[in-house]
Coordinates of C-alpha atoms in Angstrom, one line a residue:
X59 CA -34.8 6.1 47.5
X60 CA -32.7 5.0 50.7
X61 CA -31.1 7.1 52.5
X62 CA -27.3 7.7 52.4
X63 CA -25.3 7.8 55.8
X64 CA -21.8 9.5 55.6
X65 CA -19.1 7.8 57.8
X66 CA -15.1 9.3 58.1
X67 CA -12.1 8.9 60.7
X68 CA -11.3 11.5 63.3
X69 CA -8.6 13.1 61.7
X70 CA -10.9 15.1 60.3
X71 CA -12.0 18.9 61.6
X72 CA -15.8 19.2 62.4
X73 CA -17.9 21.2 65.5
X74 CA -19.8 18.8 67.5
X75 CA -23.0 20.4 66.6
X76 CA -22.5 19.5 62.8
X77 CA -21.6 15.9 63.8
X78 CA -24.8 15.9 65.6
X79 CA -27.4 18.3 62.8
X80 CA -26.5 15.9 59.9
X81 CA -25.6 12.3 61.5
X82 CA -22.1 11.9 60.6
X83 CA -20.4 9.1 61.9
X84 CA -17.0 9.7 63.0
X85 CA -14.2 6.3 63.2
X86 CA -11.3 7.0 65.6
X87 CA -8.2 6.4 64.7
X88 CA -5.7 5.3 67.4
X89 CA -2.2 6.9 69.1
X90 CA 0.6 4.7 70.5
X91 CA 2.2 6.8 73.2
X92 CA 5.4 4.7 74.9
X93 CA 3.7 1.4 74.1
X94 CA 0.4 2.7 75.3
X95 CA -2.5 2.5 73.1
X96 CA -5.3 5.3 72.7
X97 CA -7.9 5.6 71.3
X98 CA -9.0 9.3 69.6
X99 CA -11.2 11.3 70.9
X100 CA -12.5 8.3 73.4
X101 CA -9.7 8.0 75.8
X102 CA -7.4 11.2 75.4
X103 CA -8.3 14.5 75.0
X104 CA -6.5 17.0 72.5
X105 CA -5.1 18.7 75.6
X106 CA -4.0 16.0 77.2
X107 CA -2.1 14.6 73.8
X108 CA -0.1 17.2 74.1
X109 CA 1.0 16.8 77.1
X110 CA 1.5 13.3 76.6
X111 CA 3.0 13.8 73.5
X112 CA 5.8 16.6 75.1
X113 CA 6.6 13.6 77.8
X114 CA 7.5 10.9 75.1
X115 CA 10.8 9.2 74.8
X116 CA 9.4 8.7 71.2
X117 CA 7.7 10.4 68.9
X118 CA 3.9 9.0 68.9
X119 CA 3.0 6.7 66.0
X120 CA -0.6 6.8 64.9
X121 CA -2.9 4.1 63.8
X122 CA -6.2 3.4 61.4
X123 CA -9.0 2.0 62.7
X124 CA -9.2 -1.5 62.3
X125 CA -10.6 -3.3 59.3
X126 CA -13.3 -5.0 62.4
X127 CA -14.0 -1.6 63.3
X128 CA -15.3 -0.3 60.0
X129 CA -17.1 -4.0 59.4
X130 CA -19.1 -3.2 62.5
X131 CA -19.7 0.4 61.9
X132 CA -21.0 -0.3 58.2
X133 CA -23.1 -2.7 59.1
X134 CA -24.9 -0.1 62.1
X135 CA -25.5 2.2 59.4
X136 CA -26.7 -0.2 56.5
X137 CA -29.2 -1.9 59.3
X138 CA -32.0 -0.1 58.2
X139 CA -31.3 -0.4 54.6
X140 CA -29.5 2.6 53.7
X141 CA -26.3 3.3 51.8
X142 CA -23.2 4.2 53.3
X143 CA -20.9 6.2 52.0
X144 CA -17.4 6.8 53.6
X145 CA -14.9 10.1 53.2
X146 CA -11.5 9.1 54.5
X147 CA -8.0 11.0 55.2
X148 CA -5.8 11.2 51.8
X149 CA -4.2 7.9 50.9
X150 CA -1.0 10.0 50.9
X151 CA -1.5 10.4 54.7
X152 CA -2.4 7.8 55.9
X153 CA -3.9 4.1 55.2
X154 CA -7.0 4.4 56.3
X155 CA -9.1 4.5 53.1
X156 CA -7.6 1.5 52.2
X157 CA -8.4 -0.6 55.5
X158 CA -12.2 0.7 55.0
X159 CA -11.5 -0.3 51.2
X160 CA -11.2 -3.9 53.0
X161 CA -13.8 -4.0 55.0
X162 CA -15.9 -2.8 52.4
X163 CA -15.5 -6.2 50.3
X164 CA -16.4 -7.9 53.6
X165 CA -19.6 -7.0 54.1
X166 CA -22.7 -8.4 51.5
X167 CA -24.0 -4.7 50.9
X168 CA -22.7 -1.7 49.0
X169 CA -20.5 1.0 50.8
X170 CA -19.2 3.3 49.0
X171 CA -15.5 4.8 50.1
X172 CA -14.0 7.6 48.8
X173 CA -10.5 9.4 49.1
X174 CA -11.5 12.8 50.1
X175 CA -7.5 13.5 49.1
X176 CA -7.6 15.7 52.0
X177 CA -8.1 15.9 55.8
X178 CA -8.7 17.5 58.8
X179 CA -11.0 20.7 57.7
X180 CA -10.7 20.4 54.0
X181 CA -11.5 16.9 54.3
X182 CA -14.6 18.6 57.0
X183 CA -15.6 20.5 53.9
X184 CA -16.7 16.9 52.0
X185 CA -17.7 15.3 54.5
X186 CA -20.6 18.4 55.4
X187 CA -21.4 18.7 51.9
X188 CA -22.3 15.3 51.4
X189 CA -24.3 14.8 54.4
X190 CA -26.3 17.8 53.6
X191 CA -26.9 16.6 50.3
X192 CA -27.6 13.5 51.5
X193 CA -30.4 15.2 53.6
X194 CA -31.7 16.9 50.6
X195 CA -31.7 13.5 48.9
X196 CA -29.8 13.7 46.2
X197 CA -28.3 10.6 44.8
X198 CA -25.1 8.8 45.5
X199 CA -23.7 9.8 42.5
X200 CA -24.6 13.8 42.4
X201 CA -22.3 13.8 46.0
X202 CA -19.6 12.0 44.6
X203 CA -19.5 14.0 41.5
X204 CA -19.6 17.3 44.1
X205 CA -16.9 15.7 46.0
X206 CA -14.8 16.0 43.2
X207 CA -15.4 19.5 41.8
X208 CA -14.5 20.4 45.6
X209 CA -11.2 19.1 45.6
X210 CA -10.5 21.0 42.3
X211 CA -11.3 24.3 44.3
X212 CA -9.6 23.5 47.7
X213 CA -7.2 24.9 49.3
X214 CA -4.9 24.3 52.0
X215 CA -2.1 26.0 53.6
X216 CA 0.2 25.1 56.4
X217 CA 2.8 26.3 58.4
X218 CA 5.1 23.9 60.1
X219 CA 7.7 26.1 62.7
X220 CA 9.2 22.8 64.3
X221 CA 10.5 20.3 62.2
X222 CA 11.2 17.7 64.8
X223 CA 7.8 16.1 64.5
X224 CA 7.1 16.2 60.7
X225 CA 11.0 15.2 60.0
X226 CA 10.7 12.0 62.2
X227 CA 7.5 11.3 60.8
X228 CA 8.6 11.1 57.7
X229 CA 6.3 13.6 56.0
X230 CA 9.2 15.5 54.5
X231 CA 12.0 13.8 51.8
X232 CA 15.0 13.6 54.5
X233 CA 17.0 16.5 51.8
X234 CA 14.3 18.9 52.7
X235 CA 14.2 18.0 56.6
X236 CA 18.1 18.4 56.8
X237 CA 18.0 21.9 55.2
X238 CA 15.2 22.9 56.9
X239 CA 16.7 21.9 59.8
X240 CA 20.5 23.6 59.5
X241 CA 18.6 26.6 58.3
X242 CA 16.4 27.2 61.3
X243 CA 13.4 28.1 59.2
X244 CA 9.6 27.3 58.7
X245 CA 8.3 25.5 56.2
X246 CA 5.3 26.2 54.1
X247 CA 3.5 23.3 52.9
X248 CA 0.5 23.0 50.5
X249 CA -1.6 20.3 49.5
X250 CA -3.4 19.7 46.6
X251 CA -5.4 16.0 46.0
X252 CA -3.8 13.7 47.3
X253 CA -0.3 15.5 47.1
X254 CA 1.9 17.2 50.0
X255 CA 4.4 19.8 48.8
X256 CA 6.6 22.2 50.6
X257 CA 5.3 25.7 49.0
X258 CA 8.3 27.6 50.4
X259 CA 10.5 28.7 53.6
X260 CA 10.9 31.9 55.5
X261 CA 9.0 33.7 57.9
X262 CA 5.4 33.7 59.6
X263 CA 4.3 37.2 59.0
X264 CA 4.8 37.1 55.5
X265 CA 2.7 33.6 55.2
X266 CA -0.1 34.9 57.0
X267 CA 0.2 38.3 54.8
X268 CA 0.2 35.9 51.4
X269 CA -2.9 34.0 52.8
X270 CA -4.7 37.2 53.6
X271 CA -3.6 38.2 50.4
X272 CA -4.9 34.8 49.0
X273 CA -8.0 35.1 50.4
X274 CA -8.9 38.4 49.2
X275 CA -8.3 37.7 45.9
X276 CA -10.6 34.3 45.9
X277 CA -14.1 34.8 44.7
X278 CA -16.9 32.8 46.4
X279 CA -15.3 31.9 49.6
X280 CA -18.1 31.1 51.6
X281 CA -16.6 28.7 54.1
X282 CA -12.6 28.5 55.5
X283 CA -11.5 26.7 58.6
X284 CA -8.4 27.5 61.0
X285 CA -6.8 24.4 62.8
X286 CA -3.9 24.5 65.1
X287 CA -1.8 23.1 67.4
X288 CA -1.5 25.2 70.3
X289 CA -1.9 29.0 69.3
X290 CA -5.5 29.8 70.2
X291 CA -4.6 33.7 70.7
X292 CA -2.9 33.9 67.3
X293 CA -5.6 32.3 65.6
X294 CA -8.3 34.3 66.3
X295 CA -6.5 36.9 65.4
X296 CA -5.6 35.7 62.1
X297 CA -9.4 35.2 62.2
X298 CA -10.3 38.8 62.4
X299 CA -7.7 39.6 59.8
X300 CA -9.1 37.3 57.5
X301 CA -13.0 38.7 58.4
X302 CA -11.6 42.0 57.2
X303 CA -11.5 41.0 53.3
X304 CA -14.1 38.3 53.3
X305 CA -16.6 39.9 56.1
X306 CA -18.9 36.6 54.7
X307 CA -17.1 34.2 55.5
X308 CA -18.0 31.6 57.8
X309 CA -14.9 30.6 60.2
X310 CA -13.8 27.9 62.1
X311 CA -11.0 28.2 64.5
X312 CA -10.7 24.9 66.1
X313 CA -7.4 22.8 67.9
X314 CA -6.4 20.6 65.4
X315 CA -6.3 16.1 66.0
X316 CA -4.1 14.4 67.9
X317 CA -3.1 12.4 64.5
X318 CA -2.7 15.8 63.0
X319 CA -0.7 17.3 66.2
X320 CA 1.8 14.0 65.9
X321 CA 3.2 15.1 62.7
X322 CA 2.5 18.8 62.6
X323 CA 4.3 19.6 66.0
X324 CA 4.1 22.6 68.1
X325 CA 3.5 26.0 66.5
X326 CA 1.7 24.2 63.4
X327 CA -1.3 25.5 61.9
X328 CA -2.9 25.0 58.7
X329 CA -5.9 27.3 56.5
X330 CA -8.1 25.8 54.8
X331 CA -11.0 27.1 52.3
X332 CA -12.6 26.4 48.7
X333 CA -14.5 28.4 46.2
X334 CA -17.9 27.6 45.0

């Protein structure tokens, strides 16, 4: 049986040590900063986004990888015969499943791309679990069909407390932004496959208290990640708090991707977990 290879974009929320333990391949997607072009993860830090970000005259725009990019990446991985399957941001994000769609049909092998519906740690989530069971050598078609019991059982919640980013970004129906906006609240978004909704609007003590609460009453939680913009204090604690009703649960508290950070904005900061 060949062996699968599990490619993705760098939207997505991993630990270097699991990129390294189970050969993921990880595509950059690229950041346009005042007509300056960089690439993620290669050429800016997260840190240094920010900063570069807060100094703007415009908001940054972000980029997919090339259609080249993926060609050349698929073929590395298919060189020694083996299949390659690629986990991509939600096409509701972002176009980047569709440009490694193309580059697919360009190449005289088979790659397989799917839509993780997702990103950042939820799409993290599919991407580990394939490569794992890719490792354990299942078959391409027992990971796809996981993939997609997954995204019935994820979750993921975020809290947005400046508008300014996701408004001119265009993530939110302009209605929403403008209420949001002469309101002076927070919004509350959840995503489902594929689908970004605004869950509801008020305060960030009570949407931490409904998470916990979430949490707690979630059986089989095993894994749940934490990604943020710039709040490492405040995450770890809501960390701990989450430890107290789930003392099994394995957390990642991580700052989140500059192609997350563009549209999220300062304050932002999402949960994200799925049952077994």
């Amino acid at each position: 049986m060949p062996n699968i290879k599990v490619i993705t974009d760098s939207s997505v929320q991993l630990s270097p040590e699991e990129i390294e333990k189970y050969g993921i391949t990880v595509v950059p997607l690229s950041i346009t900063i005042d007509d300056k072009t960089y690439v993620d993860g290669e050429d800016i830090t997260r840190k240094d986004f920010i900063q570069k970000m807060d100094n703007a005259k415009e908001l940054p725009k972000t980029s997919q990888p090339a259609i080249g990019r993926f060609v050349d990446e698929f073929k590395k991985l298919a060189a020694d015969g083996s299949q390659v399957l690629g986990i991509f941001m939600a096409k509701c994000l972002s176009g980047t499943v569709d440009a490694a769609r193309q580059a697919s049909e360009l190449v005289d092998f088979d790659v397989t791309i799917f839509d993780s519906g997702y990103t950042d740690r939820a799409m993290g989530f599919e991407v580990l679990e394939a490569a794992k069971m890719a490792q354990a050598d299942k078959n391409l078609d027992e990971i796809i069909a996981r993939l997609k019991q997954m995204q019935e059982q994820m979750h993921l919640e975020m809290m947005v407390p400046d508008l300014t980013n996701i408004i001119k970004g265009g993530r939110l129906g302009a209605l929403a932004g403008r209420v949001a906006t002469l309101l002076n609240i927070r919004l509350f978004l959840e995503m489902t496959t594929n689908v970004l909704n605004i869950k509801a609007k008020g305060r960030g003590k009570k949407f931490n208290q409904d998470l916990i609460e979430q949490v707690k009453n979630t059986p089989n939680i095993k894994h749940l990640g934490i990604s943020y913009v710039d709040t490492p204090d405040d995450m770890e604690d809501l960390a701990n708090e989450l430890k107290k009703v789930n003392p099994n649960m394995d957390i990642l508290v991580q700052e989140t991707s500059p192609i997350i950070i563009t549209h999220a904005g300062h304050g932002a900061y999402a949960v994200m977990f799925y049952s077994e």
